[in-house]
N, CA, C and O atoms as CSV, one atom per row, in Angstrom:
chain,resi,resn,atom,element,x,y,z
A,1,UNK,N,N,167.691,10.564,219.267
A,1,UNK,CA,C,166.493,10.689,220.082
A,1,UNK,C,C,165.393,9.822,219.453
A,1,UNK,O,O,165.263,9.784,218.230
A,2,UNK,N,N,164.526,9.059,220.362
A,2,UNK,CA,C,163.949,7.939,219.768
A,2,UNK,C,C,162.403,8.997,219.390
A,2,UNK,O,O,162.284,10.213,219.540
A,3,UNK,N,N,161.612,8.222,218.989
A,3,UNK,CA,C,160.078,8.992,218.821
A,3,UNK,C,C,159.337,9.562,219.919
A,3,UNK,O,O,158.753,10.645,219.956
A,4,UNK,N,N,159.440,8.713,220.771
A,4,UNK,CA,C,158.992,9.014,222.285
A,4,UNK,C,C,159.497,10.214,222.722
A,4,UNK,O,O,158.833,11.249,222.779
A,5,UNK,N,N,160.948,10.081,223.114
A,5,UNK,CA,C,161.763,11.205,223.450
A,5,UNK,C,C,161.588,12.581,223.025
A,5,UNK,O,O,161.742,13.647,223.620
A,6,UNK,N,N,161.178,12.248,221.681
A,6,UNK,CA,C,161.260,13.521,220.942
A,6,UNK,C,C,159.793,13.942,221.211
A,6,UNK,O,O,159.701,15.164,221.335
A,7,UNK,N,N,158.389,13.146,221.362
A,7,UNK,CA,C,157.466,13.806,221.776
A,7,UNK,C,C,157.319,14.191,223.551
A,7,UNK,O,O,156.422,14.915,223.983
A,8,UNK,N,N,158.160,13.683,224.240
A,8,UNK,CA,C,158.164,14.093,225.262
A,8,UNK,C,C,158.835,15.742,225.716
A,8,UNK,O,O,158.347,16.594,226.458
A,9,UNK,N,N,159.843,15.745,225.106
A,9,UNK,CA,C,160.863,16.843,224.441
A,9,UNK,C,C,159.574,17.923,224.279
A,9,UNK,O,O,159.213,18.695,225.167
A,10,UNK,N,N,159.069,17.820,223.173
A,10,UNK,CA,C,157.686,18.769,222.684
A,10,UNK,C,C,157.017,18.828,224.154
A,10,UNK,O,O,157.230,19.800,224.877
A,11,UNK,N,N,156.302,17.885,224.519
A,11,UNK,CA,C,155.095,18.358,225.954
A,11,UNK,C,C,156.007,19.464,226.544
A,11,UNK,O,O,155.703,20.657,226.557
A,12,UNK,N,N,157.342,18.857,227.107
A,12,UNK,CA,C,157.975,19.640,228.086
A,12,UNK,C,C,157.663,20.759,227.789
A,12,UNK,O,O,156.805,21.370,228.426
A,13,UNK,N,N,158.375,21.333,226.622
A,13,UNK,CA,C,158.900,22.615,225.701
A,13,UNK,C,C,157.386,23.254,225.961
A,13,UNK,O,O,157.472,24.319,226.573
A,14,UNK,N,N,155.692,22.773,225.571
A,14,UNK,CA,C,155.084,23.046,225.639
A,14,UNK,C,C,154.468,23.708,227.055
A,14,UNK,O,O,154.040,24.861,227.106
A,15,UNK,N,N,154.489,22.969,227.970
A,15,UNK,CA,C,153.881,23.159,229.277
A,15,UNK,C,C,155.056,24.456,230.126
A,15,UNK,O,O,154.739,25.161,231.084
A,16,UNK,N,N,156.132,24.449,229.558
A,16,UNK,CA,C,157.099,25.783,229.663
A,16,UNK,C,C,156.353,26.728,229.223
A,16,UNK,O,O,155.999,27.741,229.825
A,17,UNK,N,N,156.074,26.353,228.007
A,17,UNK,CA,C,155.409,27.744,226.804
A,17,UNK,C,C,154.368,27.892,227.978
A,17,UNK,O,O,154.480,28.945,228.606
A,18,UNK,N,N,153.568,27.197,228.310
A,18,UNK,CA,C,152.357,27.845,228.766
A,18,UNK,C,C,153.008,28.603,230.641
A,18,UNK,O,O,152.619,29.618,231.219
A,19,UNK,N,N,153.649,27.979,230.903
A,19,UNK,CA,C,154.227,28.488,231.696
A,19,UNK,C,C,154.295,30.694,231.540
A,19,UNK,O,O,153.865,31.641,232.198
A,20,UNK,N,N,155.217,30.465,230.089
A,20,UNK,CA,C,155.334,32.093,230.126
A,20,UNK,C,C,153.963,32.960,229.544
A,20,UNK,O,O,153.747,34.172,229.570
A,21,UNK,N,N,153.069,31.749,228.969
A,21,UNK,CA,C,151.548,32.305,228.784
A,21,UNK,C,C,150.673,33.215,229.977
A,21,UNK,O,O,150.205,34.354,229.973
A,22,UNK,N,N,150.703,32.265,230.846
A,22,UNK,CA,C,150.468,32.914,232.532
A,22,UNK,C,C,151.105,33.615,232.934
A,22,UNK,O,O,150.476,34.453,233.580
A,23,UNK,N,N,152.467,33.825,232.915
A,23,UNK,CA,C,153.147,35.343,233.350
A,23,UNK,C,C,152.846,36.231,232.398
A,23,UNK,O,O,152.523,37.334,232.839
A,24,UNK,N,N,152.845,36.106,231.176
A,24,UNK,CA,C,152.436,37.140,230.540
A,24,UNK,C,C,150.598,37.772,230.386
A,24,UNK,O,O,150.024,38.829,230.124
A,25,UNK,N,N,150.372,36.868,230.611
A,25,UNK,CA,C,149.111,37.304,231.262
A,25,UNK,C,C,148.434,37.886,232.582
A,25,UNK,O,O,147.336,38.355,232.885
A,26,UNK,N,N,149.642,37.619,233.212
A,26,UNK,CA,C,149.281,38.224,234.666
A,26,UNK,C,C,150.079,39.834,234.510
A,26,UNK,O,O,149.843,40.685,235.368
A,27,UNK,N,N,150.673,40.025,233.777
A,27,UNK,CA,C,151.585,40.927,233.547
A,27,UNK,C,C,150.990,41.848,232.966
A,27,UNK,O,O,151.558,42.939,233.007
A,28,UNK,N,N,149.796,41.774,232.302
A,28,UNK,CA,C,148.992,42.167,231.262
A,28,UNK,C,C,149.418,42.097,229.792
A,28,UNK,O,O,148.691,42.401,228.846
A,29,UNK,N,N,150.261,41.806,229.736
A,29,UNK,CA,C,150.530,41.494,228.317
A,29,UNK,C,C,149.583,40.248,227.053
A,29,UNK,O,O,149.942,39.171,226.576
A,30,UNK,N,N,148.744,40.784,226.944
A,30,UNK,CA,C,147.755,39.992,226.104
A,30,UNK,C,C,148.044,39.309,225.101
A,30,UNK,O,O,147.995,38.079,225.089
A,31,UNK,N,N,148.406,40.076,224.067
A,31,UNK,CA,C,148.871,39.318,222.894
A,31,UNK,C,C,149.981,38.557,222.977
A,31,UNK,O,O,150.102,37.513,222.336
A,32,UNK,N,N,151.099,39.136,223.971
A,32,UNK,CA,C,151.890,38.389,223.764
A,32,UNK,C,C,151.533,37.073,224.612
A,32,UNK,O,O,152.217,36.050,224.593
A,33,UNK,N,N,150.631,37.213,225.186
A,33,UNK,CA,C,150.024,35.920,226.121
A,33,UNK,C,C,149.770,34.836,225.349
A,33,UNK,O,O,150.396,33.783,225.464
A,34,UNK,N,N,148.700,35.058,224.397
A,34,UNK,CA,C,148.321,34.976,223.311
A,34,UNK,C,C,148.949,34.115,222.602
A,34,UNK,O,O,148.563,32.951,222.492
A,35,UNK,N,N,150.265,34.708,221.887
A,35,UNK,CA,C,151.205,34.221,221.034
A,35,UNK,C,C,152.252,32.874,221.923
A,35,UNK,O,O,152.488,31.720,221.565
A,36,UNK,N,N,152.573,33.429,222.831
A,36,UNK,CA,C,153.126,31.841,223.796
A,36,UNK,C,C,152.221,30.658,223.576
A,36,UNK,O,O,152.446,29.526,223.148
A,37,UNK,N,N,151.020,31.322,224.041
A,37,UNK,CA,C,149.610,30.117,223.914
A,37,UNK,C,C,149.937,29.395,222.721
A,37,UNK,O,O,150.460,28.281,222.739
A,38,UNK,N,N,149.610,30.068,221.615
A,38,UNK,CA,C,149.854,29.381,220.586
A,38,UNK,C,C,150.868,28.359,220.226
A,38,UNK,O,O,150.616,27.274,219.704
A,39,UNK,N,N,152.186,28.867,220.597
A,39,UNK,CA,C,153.287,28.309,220.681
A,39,UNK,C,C,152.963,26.987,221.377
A,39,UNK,O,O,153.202,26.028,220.642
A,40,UNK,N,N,152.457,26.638,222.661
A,40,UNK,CA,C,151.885,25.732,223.506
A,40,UNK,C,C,151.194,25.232,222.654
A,40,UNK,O,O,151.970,24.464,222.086
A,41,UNK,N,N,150.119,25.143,222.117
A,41,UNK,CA,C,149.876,24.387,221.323
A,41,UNK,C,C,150.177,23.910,219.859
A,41,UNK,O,O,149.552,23.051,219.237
A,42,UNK,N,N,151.268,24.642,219.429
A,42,UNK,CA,C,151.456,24.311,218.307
A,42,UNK,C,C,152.585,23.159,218.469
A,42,UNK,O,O,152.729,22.225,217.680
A,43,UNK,N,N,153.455,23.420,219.777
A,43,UNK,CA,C,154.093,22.161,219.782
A,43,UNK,C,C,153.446,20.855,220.644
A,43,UNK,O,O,154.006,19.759,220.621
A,44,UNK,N,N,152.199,21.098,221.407
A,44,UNK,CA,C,151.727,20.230,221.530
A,44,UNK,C,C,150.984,19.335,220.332
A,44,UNK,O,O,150.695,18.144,220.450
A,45,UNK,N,N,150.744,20.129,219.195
A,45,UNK,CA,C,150.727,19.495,217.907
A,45,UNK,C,C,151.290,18.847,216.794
A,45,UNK,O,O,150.792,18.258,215.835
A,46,UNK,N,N,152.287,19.059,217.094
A,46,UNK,CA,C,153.661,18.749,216.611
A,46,UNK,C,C,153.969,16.940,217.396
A,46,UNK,O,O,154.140,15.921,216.727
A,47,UNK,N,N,153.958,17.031,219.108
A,47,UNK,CA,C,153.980,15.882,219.524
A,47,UNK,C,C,152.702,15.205,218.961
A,47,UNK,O,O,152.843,13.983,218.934
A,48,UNK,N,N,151.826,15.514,218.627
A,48,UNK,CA,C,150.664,14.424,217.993
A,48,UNK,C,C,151.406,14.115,217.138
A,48,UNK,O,O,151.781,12.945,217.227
A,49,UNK,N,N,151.980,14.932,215.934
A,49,UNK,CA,C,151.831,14.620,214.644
A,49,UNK,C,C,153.269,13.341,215.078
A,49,UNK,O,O,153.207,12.119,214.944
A,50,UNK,N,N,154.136,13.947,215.463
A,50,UNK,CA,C,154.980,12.736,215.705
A,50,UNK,C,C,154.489,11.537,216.271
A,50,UNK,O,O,154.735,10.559,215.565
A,51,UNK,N,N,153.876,11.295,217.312
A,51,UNK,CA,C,152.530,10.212,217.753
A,51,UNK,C,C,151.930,9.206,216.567
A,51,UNK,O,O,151.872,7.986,216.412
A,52,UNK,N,N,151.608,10.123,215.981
A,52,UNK,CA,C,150.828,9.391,215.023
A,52,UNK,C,C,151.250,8.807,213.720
A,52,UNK,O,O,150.886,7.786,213.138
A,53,UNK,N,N,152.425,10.061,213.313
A,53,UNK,CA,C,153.120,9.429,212.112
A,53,UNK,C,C,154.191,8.630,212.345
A,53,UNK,O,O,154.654,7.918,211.455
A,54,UNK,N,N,154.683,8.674,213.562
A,54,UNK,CA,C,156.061,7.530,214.203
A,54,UNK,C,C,157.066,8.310,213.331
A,54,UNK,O,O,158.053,7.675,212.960
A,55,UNK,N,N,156.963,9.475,212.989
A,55,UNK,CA,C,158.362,10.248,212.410
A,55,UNK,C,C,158.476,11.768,213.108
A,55,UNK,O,O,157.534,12.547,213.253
A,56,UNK,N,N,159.984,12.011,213.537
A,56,UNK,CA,C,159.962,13.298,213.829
A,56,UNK,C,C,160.205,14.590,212.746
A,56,UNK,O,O,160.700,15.686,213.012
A,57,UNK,N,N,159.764,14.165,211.613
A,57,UNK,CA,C,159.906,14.945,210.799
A,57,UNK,C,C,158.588,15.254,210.224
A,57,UNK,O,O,157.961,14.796,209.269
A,58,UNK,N,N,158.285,16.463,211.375
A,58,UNK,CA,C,156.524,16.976,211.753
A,58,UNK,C,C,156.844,18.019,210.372
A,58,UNK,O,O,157.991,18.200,209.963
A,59,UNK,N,N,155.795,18.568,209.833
A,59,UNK,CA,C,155.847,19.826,209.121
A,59,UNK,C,C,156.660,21.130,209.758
A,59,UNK,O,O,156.554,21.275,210.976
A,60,UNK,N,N,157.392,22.000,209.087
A,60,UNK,CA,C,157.557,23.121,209.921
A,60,UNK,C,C,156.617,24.261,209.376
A,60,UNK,O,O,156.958,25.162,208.608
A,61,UNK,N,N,155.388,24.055,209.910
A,61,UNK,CA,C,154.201,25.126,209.628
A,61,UNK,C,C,153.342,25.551,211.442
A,61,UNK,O,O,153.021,24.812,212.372
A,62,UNK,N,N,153.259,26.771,211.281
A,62,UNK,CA,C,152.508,27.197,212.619
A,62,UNK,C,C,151.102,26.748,212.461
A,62,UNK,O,O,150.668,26.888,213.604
A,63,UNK,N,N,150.370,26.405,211.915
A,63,UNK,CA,C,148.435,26.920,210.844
A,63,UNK,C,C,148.387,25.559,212.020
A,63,UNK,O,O,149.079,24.640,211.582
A,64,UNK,N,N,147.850,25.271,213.166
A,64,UNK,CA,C,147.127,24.534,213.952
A,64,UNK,C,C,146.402,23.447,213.643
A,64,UNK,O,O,146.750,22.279,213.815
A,65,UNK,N,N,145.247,23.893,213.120
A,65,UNK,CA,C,144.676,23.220,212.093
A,65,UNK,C,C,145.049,22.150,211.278
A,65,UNK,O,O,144.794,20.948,211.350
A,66,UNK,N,N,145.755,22.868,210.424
A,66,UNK,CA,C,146.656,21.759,209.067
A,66,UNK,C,C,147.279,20.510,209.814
A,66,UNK,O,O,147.219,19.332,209.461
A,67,UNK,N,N,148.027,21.170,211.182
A,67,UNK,CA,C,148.685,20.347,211.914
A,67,UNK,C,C,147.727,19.209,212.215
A,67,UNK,O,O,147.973,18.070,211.817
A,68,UNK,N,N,146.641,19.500,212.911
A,68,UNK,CA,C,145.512,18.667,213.502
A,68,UNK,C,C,145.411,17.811,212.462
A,68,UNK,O,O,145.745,16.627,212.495
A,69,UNK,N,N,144.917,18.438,211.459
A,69,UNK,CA,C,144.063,17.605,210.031
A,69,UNK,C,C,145.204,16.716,209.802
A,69,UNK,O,O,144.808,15.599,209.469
A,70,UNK,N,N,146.573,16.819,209.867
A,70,UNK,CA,C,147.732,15.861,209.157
A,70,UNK,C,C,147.692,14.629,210.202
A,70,UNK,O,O,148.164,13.545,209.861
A,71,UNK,N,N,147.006,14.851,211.739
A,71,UNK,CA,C,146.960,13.625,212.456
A,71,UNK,C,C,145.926,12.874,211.838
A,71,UNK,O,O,145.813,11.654,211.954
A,72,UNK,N,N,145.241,13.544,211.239
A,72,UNK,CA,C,143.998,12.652,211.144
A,72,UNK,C,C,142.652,12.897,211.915
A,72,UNK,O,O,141.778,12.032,211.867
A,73,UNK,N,N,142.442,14.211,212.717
A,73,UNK,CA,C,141.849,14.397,213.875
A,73,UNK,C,C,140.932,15.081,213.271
A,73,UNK,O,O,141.219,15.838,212.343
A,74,UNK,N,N,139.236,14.852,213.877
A,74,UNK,CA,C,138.310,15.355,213.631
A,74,UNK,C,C,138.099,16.418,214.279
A,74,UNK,O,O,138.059,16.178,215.485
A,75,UNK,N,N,137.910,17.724,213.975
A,75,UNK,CA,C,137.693,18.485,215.214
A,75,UNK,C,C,136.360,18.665,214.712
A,75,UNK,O,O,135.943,18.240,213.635
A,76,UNK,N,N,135.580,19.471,215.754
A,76,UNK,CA,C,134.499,19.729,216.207
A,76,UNK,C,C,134.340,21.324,215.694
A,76,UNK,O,O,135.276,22.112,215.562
A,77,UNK,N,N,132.987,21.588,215.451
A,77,UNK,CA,C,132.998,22.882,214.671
A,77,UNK,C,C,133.580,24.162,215.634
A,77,UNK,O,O,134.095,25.160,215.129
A,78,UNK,N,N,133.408,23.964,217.169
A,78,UNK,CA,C,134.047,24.625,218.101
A,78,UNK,C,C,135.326,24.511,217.843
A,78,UNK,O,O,135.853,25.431,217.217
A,79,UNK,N,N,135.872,23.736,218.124
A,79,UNK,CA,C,137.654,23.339,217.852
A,79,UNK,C,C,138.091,24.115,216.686
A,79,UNK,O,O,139.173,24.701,216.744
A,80,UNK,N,N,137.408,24.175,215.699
A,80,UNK,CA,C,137.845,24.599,214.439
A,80,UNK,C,C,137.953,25.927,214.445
A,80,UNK,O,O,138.958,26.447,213.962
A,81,UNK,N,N,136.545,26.979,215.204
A,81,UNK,CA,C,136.673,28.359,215.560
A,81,UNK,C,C,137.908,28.412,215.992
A,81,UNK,O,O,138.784,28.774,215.206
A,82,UNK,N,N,138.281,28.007,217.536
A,82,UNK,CA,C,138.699,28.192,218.439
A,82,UNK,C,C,140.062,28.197,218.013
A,82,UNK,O,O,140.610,29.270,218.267
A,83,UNK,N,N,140.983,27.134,217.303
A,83,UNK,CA,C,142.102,27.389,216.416
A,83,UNK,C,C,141.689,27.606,215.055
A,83,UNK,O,O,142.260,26.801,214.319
A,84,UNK,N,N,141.049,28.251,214.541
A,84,UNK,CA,C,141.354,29.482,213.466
A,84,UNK,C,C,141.409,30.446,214.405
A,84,UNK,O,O,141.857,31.360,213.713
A,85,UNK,N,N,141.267,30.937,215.567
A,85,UNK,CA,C,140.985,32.292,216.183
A,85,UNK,C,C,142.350,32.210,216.812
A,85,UNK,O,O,142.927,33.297,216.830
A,86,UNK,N,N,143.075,31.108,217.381
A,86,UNK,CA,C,144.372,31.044,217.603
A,86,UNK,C,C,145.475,31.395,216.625
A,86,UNK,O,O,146.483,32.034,216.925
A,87,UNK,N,N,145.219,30.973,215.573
A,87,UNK,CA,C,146.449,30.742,214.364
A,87,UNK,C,C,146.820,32.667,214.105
A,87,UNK,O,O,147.794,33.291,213.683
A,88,UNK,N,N,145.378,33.069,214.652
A,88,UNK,CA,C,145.885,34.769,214.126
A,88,UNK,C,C,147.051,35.163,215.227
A,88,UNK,O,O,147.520,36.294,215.105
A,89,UNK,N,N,147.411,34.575,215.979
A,89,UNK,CA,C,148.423,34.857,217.303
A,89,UNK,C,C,149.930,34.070,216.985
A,89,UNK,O,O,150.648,33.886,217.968
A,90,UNK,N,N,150.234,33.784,216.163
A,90,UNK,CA,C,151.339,33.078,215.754
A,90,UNK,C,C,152.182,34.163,214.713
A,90,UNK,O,O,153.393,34.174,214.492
A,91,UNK,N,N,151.314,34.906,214.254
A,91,UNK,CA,C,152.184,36.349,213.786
A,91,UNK,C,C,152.156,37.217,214.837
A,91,UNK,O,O,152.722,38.262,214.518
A,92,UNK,N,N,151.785,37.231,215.835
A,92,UNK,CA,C,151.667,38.505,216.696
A,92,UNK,C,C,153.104,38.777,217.294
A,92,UNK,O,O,153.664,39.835,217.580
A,93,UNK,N,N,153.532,37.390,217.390
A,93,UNK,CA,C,154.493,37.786,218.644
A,93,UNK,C,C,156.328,37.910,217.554
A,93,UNK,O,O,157.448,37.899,218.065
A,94,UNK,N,N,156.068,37.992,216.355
A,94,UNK,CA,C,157.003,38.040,215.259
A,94,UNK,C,C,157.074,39.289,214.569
A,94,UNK,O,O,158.154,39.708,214.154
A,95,UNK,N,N,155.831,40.017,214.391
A,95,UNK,CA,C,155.731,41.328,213.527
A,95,UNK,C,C,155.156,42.239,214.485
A,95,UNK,O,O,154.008,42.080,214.901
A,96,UNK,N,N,156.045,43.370,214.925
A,96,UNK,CA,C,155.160,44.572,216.041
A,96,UNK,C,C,154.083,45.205,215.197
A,96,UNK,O,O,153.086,45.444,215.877
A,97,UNK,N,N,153.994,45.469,214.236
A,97,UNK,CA,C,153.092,45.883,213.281
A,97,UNK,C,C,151.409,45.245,213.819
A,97,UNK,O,O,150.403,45.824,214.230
A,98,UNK,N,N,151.722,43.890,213.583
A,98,UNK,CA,C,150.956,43.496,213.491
A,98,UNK,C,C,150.114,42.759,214.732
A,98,UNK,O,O,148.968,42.316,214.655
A,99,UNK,N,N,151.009,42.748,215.917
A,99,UNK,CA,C,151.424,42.909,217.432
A,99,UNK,C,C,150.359,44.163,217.618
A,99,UNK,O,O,149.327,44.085,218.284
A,100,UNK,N,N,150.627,44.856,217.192
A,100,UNK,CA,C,149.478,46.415,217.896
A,100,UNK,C,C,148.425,46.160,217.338
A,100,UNK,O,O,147.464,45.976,218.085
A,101,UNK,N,N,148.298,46.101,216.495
A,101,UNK,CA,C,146.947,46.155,215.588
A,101,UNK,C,C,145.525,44.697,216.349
A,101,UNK,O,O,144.309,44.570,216.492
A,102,UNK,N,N,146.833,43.929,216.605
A,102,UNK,CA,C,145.678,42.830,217.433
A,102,UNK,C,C,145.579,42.639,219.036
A,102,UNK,O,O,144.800,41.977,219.720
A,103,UNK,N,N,146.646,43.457,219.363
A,103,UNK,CA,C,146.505,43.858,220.944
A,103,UNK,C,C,145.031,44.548,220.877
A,103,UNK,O,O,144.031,43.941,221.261
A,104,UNK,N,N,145.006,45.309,220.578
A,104,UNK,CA,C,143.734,46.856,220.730
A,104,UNK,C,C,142.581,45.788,220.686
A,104,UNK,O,O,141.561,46.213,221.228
A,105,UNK,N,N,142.476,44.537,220.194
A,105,UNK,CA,C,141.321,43.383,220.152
A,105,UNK,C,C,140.920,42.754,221.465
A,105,UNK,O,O,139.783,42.409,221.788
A,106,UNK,N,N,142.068,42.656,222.195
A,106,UNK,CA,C,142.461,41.250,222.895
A,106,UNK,C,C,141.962,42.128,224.853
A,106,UNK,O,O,142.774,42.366,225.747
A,107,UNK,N,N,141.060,42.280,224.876
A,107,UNK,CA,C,140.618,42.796,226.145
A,107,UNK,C,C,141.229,41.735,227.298
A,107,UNK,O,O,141.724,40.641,227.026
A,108,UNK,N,N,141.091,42.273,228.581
A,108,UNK,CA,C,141.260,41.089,229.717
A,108,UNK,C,C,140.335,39.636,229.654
A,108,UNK,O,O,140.857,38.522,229.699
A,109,UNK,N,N,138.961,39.861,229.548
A,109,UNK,CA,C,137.795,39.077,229.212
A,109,UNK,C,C,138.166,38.137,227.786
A,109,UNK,O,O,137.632,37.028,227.788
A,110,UNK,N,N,138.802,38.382,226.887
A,110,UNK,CA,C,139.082,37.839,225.947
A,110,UNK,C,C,140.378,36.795,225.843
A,110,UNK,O,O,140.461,35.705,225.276
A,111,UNK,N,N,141.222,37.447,226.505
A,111,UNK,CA,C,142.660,36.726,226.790
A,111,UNK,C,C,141.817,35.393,227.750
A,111,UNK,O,O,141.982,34.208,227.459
A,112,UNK,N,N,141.022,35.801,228.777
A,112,UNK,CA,C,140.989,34.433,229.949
A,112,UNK,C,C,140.103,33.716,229.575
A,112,UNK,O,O,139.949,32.727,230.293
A,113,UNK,N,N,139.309,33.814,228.569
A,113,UNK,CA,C,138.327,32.625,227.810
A,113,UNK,C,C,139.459,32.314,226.895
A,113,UNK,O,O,139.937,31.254,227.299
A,114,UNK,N,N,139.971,32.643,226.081
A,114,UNK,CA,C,140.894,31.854,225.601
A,114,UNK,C,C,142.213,31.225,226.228
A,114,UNK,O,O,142.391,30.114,225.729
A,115,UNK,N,N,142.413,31.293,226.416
A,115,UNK,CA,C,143.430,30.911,227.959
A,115,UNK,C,C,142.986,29.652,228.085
A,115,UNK,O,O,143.314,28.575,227.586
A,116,UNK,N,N,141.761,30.183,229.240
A,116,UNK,CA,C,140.987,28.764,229.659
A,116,UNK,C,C,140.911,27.743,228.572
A,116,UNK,O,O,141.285,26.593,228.800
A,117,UNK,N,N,140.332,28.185,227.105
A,117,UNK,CA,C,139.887,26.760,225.723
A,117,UNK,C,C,141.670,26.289,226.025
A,117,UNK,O,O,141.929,25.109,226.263
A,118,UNK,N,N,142.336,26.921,225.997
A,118,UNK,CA,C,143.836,26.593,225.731
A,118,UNK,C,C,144.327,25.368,226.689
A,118,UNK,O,O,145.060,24.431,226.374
A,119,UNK,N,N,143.668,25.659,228.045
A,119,UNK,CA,C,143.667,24.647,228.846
A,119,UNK,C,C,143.324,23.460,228.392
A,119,UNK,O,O,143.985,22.428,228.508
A,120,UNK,N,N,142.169,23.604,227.809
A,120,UNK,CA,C,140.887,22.574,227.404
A,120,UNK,C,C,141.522,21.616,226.002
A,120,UNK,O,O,141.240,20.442,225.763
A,121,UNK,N,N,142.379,22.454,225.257
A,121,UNK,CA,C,142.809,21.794,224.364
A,121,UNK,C,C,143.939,21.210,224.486
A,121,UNK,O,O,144.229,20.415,223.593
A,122,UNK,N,N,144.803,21.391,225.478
A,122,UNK,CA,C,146.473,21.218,225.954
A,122,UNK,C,C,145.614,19.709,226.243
A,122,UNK,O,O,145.697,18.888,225.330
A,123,UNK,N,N,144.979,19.405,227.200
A,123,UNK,CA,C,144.553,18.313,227.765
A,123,UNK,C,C,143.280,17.728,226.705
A,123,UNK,O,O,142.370,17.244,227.377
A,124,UNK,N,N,143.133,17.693,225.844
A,124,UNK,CA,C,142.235,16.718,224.641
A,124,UNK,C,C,143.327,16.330,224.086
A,124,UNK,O,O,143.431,15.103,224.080
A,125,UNK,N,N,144.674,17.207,223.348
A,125,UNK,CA,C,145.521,16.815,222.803
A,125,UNK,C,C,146.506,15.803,223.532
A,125,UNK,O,O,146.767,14.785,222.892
A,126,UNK,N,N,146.904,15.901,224.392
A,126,UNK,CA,C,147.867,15.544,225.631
A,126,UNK,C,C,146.847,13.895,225.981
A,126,UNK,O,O,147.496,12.944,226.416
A,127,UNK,N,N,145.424,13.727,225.768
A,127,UNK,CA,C,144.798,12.275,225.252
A,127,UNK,C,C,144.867,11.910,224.439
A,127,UNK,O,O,144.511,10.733,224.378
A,128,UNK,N,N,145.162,12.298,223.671
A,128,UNK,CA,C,144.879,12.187,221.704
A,128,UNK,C,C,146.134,10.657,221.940
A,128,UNK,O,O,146.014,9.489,221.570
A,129,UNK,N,N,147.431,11.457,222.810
A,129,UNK,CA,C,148.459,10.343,222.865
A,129,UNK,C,C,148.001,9.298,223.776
A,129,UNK,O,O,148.287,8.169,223.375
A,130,UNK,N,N,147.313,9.350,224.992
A,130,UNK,CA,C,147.166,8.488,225.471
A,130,UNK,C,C,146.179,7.236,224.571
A,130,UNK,O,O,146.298,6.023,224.742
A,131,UNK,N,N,145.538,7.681,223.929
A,131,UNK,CA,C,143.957,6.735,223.469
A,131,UNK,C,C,144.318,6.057,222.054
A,131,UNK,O,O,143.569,5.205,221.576
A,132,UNK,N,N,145.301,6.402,221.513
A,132,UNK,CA,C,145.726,5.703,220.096
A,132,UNK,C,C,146.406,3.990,220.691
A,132,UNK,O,O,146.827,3.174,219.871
């Protein structure tokens, strides 16, 4: 699989993920909404990092962030909230423990503003490839 392939591979995989983000959100399932989201963007981060480094041998780390910072990408002090406040959803959907404890957080109002940034970032990232 060439570099391309393999970041195309990622979008797909990604825009699926968000796919089961929205059913699980319509479903009411929050966190686990949540945790797909993340997933969505973590492999939409993953296709940067391949983008940028011309290798498919991305880190295997969930932390968003780190991912971002290894492209080289400036984020914005918003961006930076917005995935640190994500990265706590990448254990959710792995440990029930820890699954309950951050459900009881995650109101309706809370899931669809984040949702929505999720939108907002699927498509900054999803340029990141076009503009290099």
């Amino acid at each position: 699989m060439t570099n391309e392939q393999h970041i195309q591979f990622l979008i797909k995989q990604a825009d699926e993920d968000f796919g089961a983000t929205e059913a699980l959100f319509q479903a009411g399932y929050y966190g686990q909404s949540l945790f797909w989201a993340h997933l969505t963007l973590e492999k939409l981060c993953k296709a940067l990092w391949v983008y940028i480094n011309e290798s498919q041998n991305y880190p295997f780390i969930h932390n968003l962030i780190r991912l971002l910072k290894e492209c080289n990408n400036e984020l914005s002090d918003e961006q930076k909230l917005f995935y640190a406040e994500m990265n706590q959803f990448q254990a959710a959907g792995r440990y029930g423990d820890y699954l309950k404890k951050l459900e009881s957080t995650v109101t309706l109002d809370v899931c669809k503003k984040l949702i929505t940034e999720v939108k907002n970032q699927m498509l900054w990232i999803k340029q990141q490839m076009e503009n290099e």
